[in-house]
Amino acid sequence: MPEVEGFPSAVRVPGKRVDGIDGLRTVAVMTVIFYHFHEDALPGGSIGVDVFYTISGFVITRLLVAEFARTGDIGLWQFYRRRWLRLVPALLVVCALTALLSLAPVPTFKHGVSAALLAAFSLVNLVRAAQSGGYTGVTAPLGHTWSLGVEEQFYLVWPPVLLALLRRLKARTVLSAAVVLTLLPVLWRYHLWNSTAAHRIYNGPDTRADQLLAGAVLAIVLARLAPDDPWRETMRTWAARLWLPALTLLALMVWQVQITGRSAWNGPEYTVGFLVTALLAVVVLTSLELLPRSPLTRLLSLAPLAWIGRNLSYGLYLWHYPLMHLLGDLGVKRMLFPSTLLATFIMALASYFLVEEPCRRLKQRGRGKPEGPGGRGSHAPATVLPTAVGAPGRAR
């Protein structure tokens, strides 16, 4: 089938890997892990989840648009097969061990079987969204997988919607439609917002979709611009001007803005704040894409950061939370953070080499060639307004 007009860049550079984006994954996941141990030091550390969402929306949409630009279609079955192989086998290993721990006298894992089943079917976020008070223990040992549920529910809906738009509309109109879809969750959050709706807004796939769609919009914009398009140069110029202010604002939010629990930031954050965070992440992503020689890109492209983000970020996110609770229940207190971090890296490495790499080879065998960067996992909240889901020692 001939190449489809309207996406020249997608045809030239389909699914290219950007080391700086992988390095950004590392920073995001380590921010979330640190936040789960030291909420008071980084009250906005859950913003690492928001950054992951925007990265995922960008990367997945770039792959889908590139496929459509080359073939005039998107193989939805193959897409879902690749997503399943990328995300689910490693998750199932964590779920299986969590279920087994429910047989041991470990308090947090009392509901390990129910938590494992909910996590395996990407339902933790929906259960938490329905809880107006404090989160119950039914999801406790795998409470962090709420964010994976949001992401996987997005993966179910967005590809067929994007395919329908691409088939029926011109490229410019597809972009406009994506922008409108990105703004709708903000209006929906304004409609829903009150202090008892915090769990509903924080965990809902519909109320967090704008963060993924903001990345999707960036992917569509870049796919539409040929390398010599003057608009690409304009984006490059503004990215050079704005990446440092955007990164500074994100850092300040992580340091000072309390996202979960009662605070003066609740109203702004739970209405427009999620989109603001996503737009700041979009600026950073644009700079990583278009400014390969910028100080930020060079820093995040350092081999250790890029390798961890590319290969271990998902495993680190999956394992840190149950290991944190397991070691805490076993009496590790003063050295809980370093002990958990070491155990998490060991389990993430094992997951990568024993589960994720074999599954990646299966993906390539089914596709006929290596896949570009894929979406990764993400992160978490809990009383009438959410408190930090990962703080050690809290009742869940």
PDB file of C-alpha atoms in Angstrom, residues 20-269:
ATOM      1  CA  GLY A  20      17.319  11.157  26.462  1.00  0.00           C
ATOM      2  CA  ILE A  21      13.723   9.963  26.798  1.00  0.00           C
ATOM      3  CA  ASP A  22      14.939   6.695  28.291  1.00  0.00           C
ATOM      4  CA  GLY A  23      17.034   8.711  30.745  1.00  0.00           C
ATOM      5  CA  LEU A  24      13.932  10.722  31.639  1.00  0.00           C
ATOM      6  CA  ARG A  25      12.190   7.449  32.485  1.00  0.00           C
ATOM      7  CA  THR A  26      14.964   6.704  34.987  1.00  0.00           C
ATOM      8  CA  VAL A  27      14.591  10.073  36.677  1.00  0.00           C
ATOM      9  CA  ALA A  28      10.797   9.693  36.811  1.00  0.00           C
ATOM     10  CA  VAL A  29      10.797   6.211  38.324  1.00  0.00           C
ATOM     11  CA  MET A  30      13.477   7.056  40.892  1.00  0.00           C
ATOM     12  CA  THR A  31      11.498  10.153  41.885  1.00  0.00           C
ATOM     13  CA  VAL A  32       8.420   8.027  42.527  1.00  0.00           C
ATOM     14  CA  ILE A  33      10.371   5.402  44.464  1.00  0.00           C
ATOM     15  CA  PHE A  34      11.985   8.046  46.668  1.00  0.00           C
ATOM     16  CA  TYR A  35       8.577   9.663  47.200  1.00  0.00           C
ATOM     17  CA  HIS A  36       7.088   6.389  48.415  1.00  0.00           C
ATOM     18  CA  PHE A  37       9.693   6.318  51.197  1.00  0.00           C
ATOM     19  CA  HIS A  38      10.083  10.022  51.967  1.00  0.00           C
ATOM     20  CA  GLU A  39       6.820  11.751  51.172  1.00  0.00           C
ATOM     21  CA  ASP A  40       7.644  14.704  53.418  1.00  0.00           C
ATOM     22  CA  ALA A  41      10.880  15.418  51.521  1.00  0.00           C
ATOM     23  CA  LEU A  42       9.220  15.252  48.086  1.00  0.00           C
ATOM     24  CA  PRO A  43       5.493  15.910  48.576  1.00  0.00           C
ATOM     25  CA  GLY A  44       4.987  16.164  44.814  1.00  0.00           C
ATOM     26  CA  GLY A  45       7.029  13.109  43.931  1.00  0.00           C
ATOM     27  CA  SER A  46       4.017  11.351  42.425  1.00  0.00           C
ATOM     28  CA  ILE A  47       4.437  13.729  39.474  1.00  0.00           C
ATOM     29  CA  GLY A  48       6.794  11.083  38.161  1.00  0.00           C
ATOM     30  CA  VAL A  49       3.603   9.200  37.244  1.00  0.00           C
ATOM     31  CA  ASP A  50       2.389  12.159  35.198  1.00  0.00           C
ATOM     32  CA  VAL A  51       5.677  12.300  33.310  1.00  0.00           C
ATOM     33  CA  PHE A  52       5.465   8.588  32.537  1.00  0.00           C
ATOM     34  CA  TYR A  53       1.954   9.032  31.188  1.00  0.00           C
ATOM     35  CA  THR A  54       3.031  11.765  28.802  1.00  0.00           C
ATOM     36  CA  ILE A  55       6.042   9.751  27.636  1.00  0.00           C
ATOM     37  CA  SER A  56       3.805   6.734  27.016  1.00  0.00           C
ATOM     38  CA  GLY A  57       1.222   8.709  25.056  1.00  0.00           C
ATOM     39  CA  PHE A  58       3.973  10.214  22.928  1.00  0.00           C
ATOM     40  CA  VAL A  59       5.873   6.997  22.210  1.00  0.00           C
ATOM     41  CA  ILE A  60       2.833   4.819  21.512  1.00  0.00           C
ATOM     42  CA  THR A  61       1.195   7.393  19.247  1.00  0.00           C
ATOM     43  CA  ARG A  62       4.424   7.921  17.317  1.00  0.00           C
ATOM     44  CA  LEU A  63       4.609   4.191  16.612  1.00  0.00           C
ATOM     45  CA  LEU A  64       0.956   4.008  15.578  1.00  0.00           C
ATOM     46  CA  VAL A  65       1.143   7.052  13.297  1.00  0.00           C
ATOM     47  CA  ALA A  66       4.353   5.749  11.733  1.00  0.00           C
ATOM     48  CA  GLU A  67       2.672   2.439  10.962  1.00  0.00           C
ATOM     49  CA  PHE A  68      -0.324   4.186   9.421  1.00  0.00           C
ATOM     50  CA  ALA A  69       1.915   6.510   7.406  1.00  0.00           C
ATOM     51  CA  ARG A  70       3.724   3.538   5.894  1.00  0.00           C
ATOM     52  CA  THR A  71       0.814   1.175   5.292  1.00  0.00           C
ATOM     53  CA  GLY A  72      -2.445   3.105   5.493  1.00  0.00           C
ATOM     54  CA  ASP A  73      -3.574   0.954   8.420  1.00  0.00           C
ATOM     55  CA  ILE A  74      -2.784  -0.001  12.017  1.00  0.00           C
ATOM     56  CA  GLY A  75      -2.624  -3.670  12.988  1.00  0.00           C
ATOM     57  CA  LEU A  76      -4.596  -3.477  16.211  1.00  0.00           C
ATOM     58  CA  TRP A  77      -4.276  -7.183  17.005  1.00  0.00           C
ATOM     59  CA  GLN A  78      -0.502  -7.021  16.655  1.00  0.00           C
ATOM     60  CA  PHE A  79      -0.408  -3.833  18.717  1.00  0.00           C
ATOM     61  CA  TYR A  80      -2.304  -5.479  21.580  1.00  0.00           C
ATOM     62  CA  ARG A  81      -0.140  -8.571  21.318  1.00  0.00           C
ATOM     63  CA  ARG A  82       3.018  -6.474  21.638  1.00  0.00           C
ATOM     64  CA  ARG A  83       1.594  -4.490  24.572  1.00  0.00           C
ATOM     65  CA  TRP A  84       0.577  -7.701  26.340  1.00  0.00           C
ATOM     66  CA  LEU A  85       4.029  -9.217  25.909  1.00  0.00           C
ATOM     67  CA  ARG A  86       5.689  -6.004  27.032  1.00  0.00           C
ATOM     68  CA  LEU A  87       3.643  -5.396  30.158  1.00  0.00           C
ATOM     69  CA  VAL A  88       1.747  -8.427  31.396  1.00  0.00           C
ATOM     70  CA  PRO A  89       4.211 -11.329  31.862  1.00  0.00           C
ATOM     71  CA  ALA A  90       6.438  -9.338  34.236  1.00  0.00           C
ATOM     72  CA  LEU A  91       3.355  -8.130  36.091  1.00  0.00           C
ATOM     73  CA  LEU A  92       2.025 -11.676  36.437  1.00  0.00           C
ATOM     74  CA  VAL A  93       5.249 -12.791  38.129  1.00  0.00           C
ATOM     75  CA  VAL A  94       4.820 -10.046  40.747  1.00  0.00           C
ATOM     76  CA  CYS A  95       1.152 -10.988  41.142  1.00  0.00           C
ATOM     77  CA  ALA A  96       1.983 -14.682  41.616  1.00  0.00           C
ATOM     78  CA  LEU A  97       4.549 -13.987  44.350  1.00  0.00           C
ATOM     79  CA  THR A  98       2.134 -11.568  46.031  1.00  0.00           C
ATOM     80  CA  ALA A  99      -0.564 -14.238  46.077  1.00  0.00           C
ATOM     81  CA  LEU A 100       1.882 -16.754  47.561  1.00  0.00           C
ATOM     82  CA  LEU A 101       2.849 -14.305  50.319  1.00  0.00           C
ATOM     83  CA  SER A 102      -0.801 -14.187  51.387  1.00  0.00           C
ATOM     84  CA  LEU A 103      -0.160 -17.667  52.855  1.00  0.00           C
ATOM     85  CA  ALA A 104       2.560 -16.286  55.132  1.00  0.00           C
ATOM     86  CA  PRO A 105       2.040 -14.251  58.338  1.00  0.00           C
ATOM     87  CA  VAL A 106       2.868 -10.962  56.601  1.00  0.00           C
ATOM     88  CA  PRO A 107       0.252  -8.295  57.522  1.00  0.00           C
ATOM     89  CA  THR A 108       0.291  -6.209  54.330  1.00  0.00           C
ATOM     90  CA  PHE A 109      -0.130  -9.322  52.183  1.00  0.00           C
ATOM     91  CA  LYS A 110      -3.240 -10.543  53.997  1.00  0.00           C
ATOM     92  CA  HIS A 111      -5.257  -9.694  50.870  1.00  0.00           C
ATOM     93  CA  GLY A 112      -2.519 -10.767  48.478  1.00  0.00           C
ATOM     94  CA  VAL A 113      -4.803 -12.965  46.346  1.00  0.00           C
ATOM     95  CA  SER A 114      -7.408 -10.255  45.760  1.00  0.00           C
ATOM     96  CA  ALA A 115      -4.697  -7.676  45.090  1.00  0.00           C
ATOM     97  CA  ALA A 116      -2.996 -10.015  42.626  1.00  0.00           C
ATOM     98  CA  LEU A 117      -6.217 -10.718  40.731  1.00  0.00           C
ATOM     99  CA  LEU A 118      -7.161  -7.046  40.521  1.00  0.00           C
ATOM    100  CA  ALA A 119      -3.676  -6.073  39.382  1.00  0.00           C
ATOM    101  CA  ALA A 120      -3.477  -8.872  36.811  1.00  0.00           C
ATOM    102  CA  PHE A 121      -6.703  -7.648  35.196  1.00  0.00           C
ATOM    103  CA  SER A 122      -5.749  -3.932  35.446  1.00  0.00           C
ATOM    104  CA  LEU A 123      -8.631  -3.150  37.807  1.00  0.00           C
ATOM    105  CA  VAL A 124      -6.852  -1.629  40.826  1.00  0.00           C
ATOM    106  CA  ASN A 125      -7.442   1.939  39.657  1.00  0.00           C
ATOM    107  CA  LEU A 126     -11.171   1.288  39.143  1.00  0.00           C
ATOM    108  CA  VAL A 127     -11.531  -0.182  42.635  1.00  0.00           C
ATOM    109  CA  ARG A 128      -9.709   2.774  44.155  1.00  0.00           C
ATOM    110  CA  ALA A 129     -11.695   5.278  42.110  1.00  0.00           C
ATOM    111  CA  ALA A 130     -14.864   3.916  43.714  1.00  0.00           C
ATOM    112  CA  GLN A 131     -13.572   4.385  47.271  1.00  0.00           C
ATOM    113  CA  SER A 132     -14.431   7.754  48.787  1.00  0.00           C
ATOM    114  CA  GLY A 133     -12.687   7.173  52.115  1.00  0.00           C
ATOM    115  CA  GLY A 134      -9.299   5.687  52.855  1.00  0.00           C
ATOM    116  CA  TYR A 135      -8.134   2.956  50.515  1.00  0.00           C
ATOM    117  CA  THR A 136      -9.023  -0.491  51.800  1.00  0.00           C
ATOM    118  CA  GLY A 137      -6.475  -3.266  52.251  1.00  0.00           C
ATOM    119  CA  VAL A 138      -7.895  -5.267  49.358  1.00  0.00           C
ATOM    120  CA  THR A 139      -5.328  -3.741  46.971  1.00  0.00           C
ATOM    121  CA  ALA A 140      -2.634  -2.912  49.553  1.00  0.00           C
ATOM    122  CA  PRO A 141       0.423  -4.926  48.460  1.00  0.00           C
ATOM    123  CA  LEU A 142      -0.058  -3.942  44.796  1.00  0.00           C
ATOM    124  CA  GLY A 143      -1.704  -0.566  45.246  1.00  0.00           C
ATOM    125  CA  HIS A 144       0.851   1.072  42.977  1.00  0.00           C
ATOM    126  CA  THR A 145      -0.498  -0.830  39.968  1.00  0.00           C
ATOM    127  CA  TRP A 146      -3.417   1.608  39.806  1.00  0.00           C
ATOM    128  CA  SER A 147      -1.311   3.609  37.361  1.00  0.00           C
ATOM    129  CA  LEU A 148      -0.724   0.590  35.132  1.00  0.00           C
ATOM    130  CA  GLY A 149      -4.488   0.168  34.971  1.00  0.00           C
ATOM    131  CA  VAL A 150      -4.941   3.745  33.736  1.00  0.00           C
ATOM    132  CA  GLU A 151      -2.266   3.236  31.107  1.00  0.00           C
ATOM    133  CA  GLU A 152      -3.525  -0.119  29.859  1.00  0.00           C
ATOM    134  CA  GLN A 153      -7.106   1.160  29.673  1.00  0.00           C
ATOM    135  CA  PHE A 154      -5.797   4.017  27.544  1.00  0.00           C
ATOM    136  CA  TYR A 155      -4.078   1.475  25.299  1.00  0.00           C
ATOM    137  CA  LEU A 156      -7.391  -0.316  24.804  1.00  0.00           C
ATOM    138  CA  VAL A 157      -9.260   2.805  23.703  1.00  0.00           C
ATOM    139  CA  TRP A 158      -6.805   5.153  22.006  1.00  0.00           C
ATOM    140  CA  PRO A 159      -5.452   3.016  19.105  1.00  0.00           C
ATOM    141  CA  PRO A 160      -8.879   2.276  17.548  1.00  0.00           C
ATOM    142  CA  VAL A 161      -9.944   5.898  18.090  1.00  0.00           C
ATOM    143  CA  LEU A 162      -6.753   7.133  16.447  1.00  0.00           C
ATOM    144  CA  LEU A 163      -7.189   4.690  13.571  1.00  0.00           C
ATOM    145  CA  ALA A 164     -10.760   5.901  12.984  1.00  0.00           C
ATOM    146  CA  LEU A 165      -9.543   9.521  12.950  1.00  0.00           C
ATOM    147  CA  LEU A 166      -6.684   8.761  10.572  1.00  0.00           C
ATOM    148  CA  ARG A 167      -8.954   6.901   8.163  1.00  0.00           C
ATOM    149  CA  ARG A 168     -11.632   9.572   8.013  1.00  0.00           C
ATOM    150  CA  LEU A 169      -9.894  12.912   8.495  1.00  0.00           C
ATOM    151  CA  LYS A 170      -7.025  14.877   6.998  1.00  0.00           C
ATOM    152  CA  ALA A 171      -3.821  15.020   9.016  1.00  0.00           C
ATOM    153  CA  ARG A 172      -4.442  18.581  10.228  1.00  0.00           C
ATOM    154  CA  THR A 173      -7.957  17.689  11.357  1.00  0.00           C
ATOM    155  CA  VAL A 174      -6.644  14.637  13.204  1.00  0.00           C
ATOM    156  CA  LEU A 175      -4.366  16.968  15.131  1.00  0.00           C
ATOM    157  CA  SER A 176      -7.253  19.309  15.958  1.00  0.00           C
ATOM    158  CA  ALA A 177      -9.378  16.378  17.118  1.00  0.00           C
ATOM    159  CA  ALA A 178      -6.556  15.145  19.364  1.00  0.00           C
ATOM    160  CA  VAL A 179      -6.242  18.605  20.923  1.00  0.00           C
ATOM    161  CA  VAL A 180      -9.985  18.704  21.638  1.00  0.00           C
ATOM    162  CA  LEU A 181      -9.852  15.233  23.199  1.00  0.00           C
ATOM    163  CA  THR A 182      -6.956  16.396  25.390  1.00  0.00           C
ATOM    164  CA  LEU A 183      -9.003  19.304  26.759  1.00  0.00           C
ATOM    165  CA  LEU A 184     -12.146  17.296  27.525  1.00  0.00           C
ATOM    166  CA  PRO A 185     -10.788  15.617  30.716  1.00  0.00           C
ATOM    167  CA  VAL A 186     -10.069  19.054  32.183  1.00  0.00           C
ATOM    168  CA  LEU A 187     -13.714  20.068  31.759  1.00  0.00           C
ATOM    169  CA  TRP A 188     -14.792  16.715  33.144  1.00  0.00           C
ATOM    170  CA  ARG A 189     -12.605  17.177  36.238  1.00  0.00           C
ATOM    171  CA  TYR A 190     -14.091  20.629  36.829  1.00  0.00           C
ATOM    172  CA  HIS A 191     -17.532  19.033  36.722  1.00  0.00           C
ATOM    173  CA  LEU A 192     -16.570  16.239  39.129  1.00  0.00           C
ATOM    174  CA  TRP A 193     -14.386  18.156  41.551  1.00  0.00           C
ATOM    175  CA  ASN A 194     -15.134  18.237  45.249  1.00  0.00           C
ATOM    176  CA  SER A 195     -13.114  16.950  48.178  1.00  0.00           C
ATOM    177  CA  THR A 196     -14.898  13.585  48.181  1.00  0.00           C
ATOM    178  CA  ALA A 197     -14.166  12.995  44.485  1.00  0.00           C
ATOM    179  CA  ALA A 198     -10.383  13.014  44.849  1.00  0.00           C
ATOM    180  CA  HIS A 199     -10.019   9.241  44.484  1.00  0.00           C
ATOM    181  CA  ARG A 200     -12.353   9.212  41.503  1.00  0.00           C
ATOM    182  CA  ILE A 201     -10.340  11.914  39.743  1.00  0.00           C
ATOM    183  CA  TYR A 202      -6.900  10.614  40.662  1.00  0.00           C
ATOM    184  CA  ASN A 203      -7.527   7.020  39.586  1.00  0.00           C
ATOM    185  CA  GLY A 204      -9.990   7.368  36.730  1.00  0.00           C
ATOM    186  CA  PRO A 205      -8.804   6.564  33.192  1.00  0.00           C
ATOM    187  CA  ASP A 206     -11.118   9.272  31.860  1.00  0.00           C
ATOM    188  CA  THR A 207      -9.858  11.899  34.302  1.00  0.00           C
ATOM    189  CA  ARG A 208      -6.168  11.174  33.611  1.00  0.00           C
ATOM    190  CA  ALA A 209      -6.427  10.732  29.837  1.00  0.00           C
ATOM    191  CA  ASP A 210      -5.243  14.276  29.062  1.00  0.00           C
ATOM    192  CA  GLN A 211      -1.764  13.472  30.346  1.00  0.00           C
ATOM    193  CA  LEU A 212      -1.404  10.608  27.866  1.00  0.00           C
ATOM    194  CA  LEU A 213      -3.134  12.541  25.088  1.00  0.00           C
ATOM    195  CA  ALA A 214      -0.798  15.523  25.538  1.00  0.00           C
ATOM    196  CA  GLY A 215       2.065  13.238  24.540  1.00  0.00           C
ATOM    197  CA  ALA A 216      -0.050  11.913  21.668  1.00  0.00           C
ATOM    198  CA  VAL A 217      -0.584  15.440  20.361  1.00  0.00           C
ATOM    199  CA  LEU A 218       3.169  16.050  20.363  1.00  0.00           C
ATOM    200  CA  ALA A 219       3.713  12.817  18.420  1.00  0.00           C
ATOM    201  CA  ILE A 220       1.155  13.853  15.791  1.00  0.00           C
ATOM    202  CA  VAL A 221       2.687  17.335  15.475  1.00  0.00           C
ATOM    203  CA  LEU A 222       6.205  15.985  14.949  1.00  0.00           C
ATOM    204  CA  ALA A 223       4.964  13.332  12.515  1.00  0.00           C
ATOM    205  CA  ARG A 224       3.364  16.039  10.379  1.00  0.00           C
ATOM    206  CA  LEU A 225       6.513  18.169  10.095  1.00  0.00           C
ATOM    207  CA  ALA A 226       9.128  17.236   7.510  1.00  0.00           C
ATOM    208  CA  PRO A 227      12.766  17.737   8.596  1.00  0.00           C
ATOM    209  CA  ASP A 228      13.007  20.958   6.557  1.00  0.00           C
ATOM    210  CA  ASP A 229       9.629  22.348   7.648  1.00  0.00           C
ATOM    211  CA  PRO A 230      10.045  25.881   9.091  1.00  0.00           C
ATOM    212  CA  TRP A 231       7.586  25.030  11.857  1.00  0.00           C
ATOM    213  CA  ARG A 232       9.978  22.355  13.080  1.00  0.00           C
ATOM    214  CA  GLU A 233      12.692  24.994  13.358  1.00  0.00           C
ATOM    215  CA  THR A 234      10.262  27.217  15.272  1.00  0.00           C
ATOM    216  CA  MET A 235       9.556  24.381  17.690  1.00  0.00           C
ATOM    217  CA  ARG A 236      13.279  23.807  18.089  1.00  0.00           C
ATOM    218  CA  THR A 237      13.836  27.484  18.893  1.00  0.00           C
ATOM    219  CA  TRP A 238      11.098  27.585  21.524  1.00  0.00           C
ATOM    220  CA  ALA A 239      12.177  24.267  23.012  1.00  0.00           C
ATOM    221  CA  ALA A 240      15.656  25.727  23.484  1.00  0.00           C
ATOM    222  CA  ARG A 241      14.137  28.695  25.328  1.00  0.00           C
ATOM    223  CA  LEU A 242      11.624  26.802  27.443  1.00  0.00           C
ATOM    224  CA  TRP A 243      13.162  23.474  28.484  1.00  0.00           C
ATOM    225  CA  LEU A 244      15.001  24.932  31.481  1.00  0.00           C
ATOM    226  CA  PRO A 245      11.985  26.890  32.841  1.00  0.00           C
ATOM    227  CA  ALA A 246       9.751  23.836  32.278  1.00  0.00           C
ATOM    228  CA  LEU A 247      12.190  21.519  34.040  1.00  0.00           C
ATOM    229  CA  THR A 248      12.596  24.017  36.886  1.00  0.00           C
ATOM    230  CA  LEU A 249       8.827  24.236  37.381  1.00  0.00           C
ATOM    231  CA  LEU A 250       8.509  20.459  37.405  1.00  0.00           C
ATOM    232  CA  ALA A 251      11.300  20.225  39.991  1.00  0.00           C
ATOM    233  CA  LEU A 252       9.636  22.891  42.158  1.00  0.00           C
ATOM    234  CA  MET A 253       6.325  21.025  41.979  1.00  0.00           C
ATOM    235  CA  VAL A 254       8.015  17.789  43.033  1.00  0.00           C
ATOM    236  CA  TRP A 255       9.728  19.596  45.897  1.00  0.00           C
ATOM    237  CA  GLN A 256       6.906  21.812  47.174  1.00  0.00           C
ATOM    238  CA  VAL A 257       3.462  20.940  45.785  1.00  0.00           C
ATOM    239  CA  GLN A 258       1.613  18.354  47.844  1.00  0.00           C
ATOM    240  CA  ILE A 259      -0.360  16.324  45.313  1.00  0.00           C
ATOM    241  CA  THR A 260      -2.027  13.800  47.638  1.00  0.00           C
ATOM    242  CA  GLY A 261      -3.600  14.437  51.028  1.00  0.00           C
ATOM    243  CA  ARG A 262      -5.246  17.669  52.145  1.00  0.00           C
ATOM    244  CA  SER A 263      -3.530  20.823  50.927  1.00  0.00           C
ATOM    245  CA  ALA A 264      -4.262  24.167  49.339  1.00  0.00           C
ATOM    246  CA  TRP A 265      -3.142  22.696  46.028  1.00  0.00           C
ATOM    247  CA  ASN A 266      -5.913  20.098  45.825  1.00  0.00           C
ATOM    248  CA  GLY A 267      -8.427  22.161  43.857  1.00  0.00           C
ATOM    249  CA  PRO A 268      -5.999  23.525  41.239  1.00  0.00           C
ATOM    250  CA  GLU A 269      -4.133  20.230  40.879  1.00  0.00           C
TER     251      GLU A 269
END
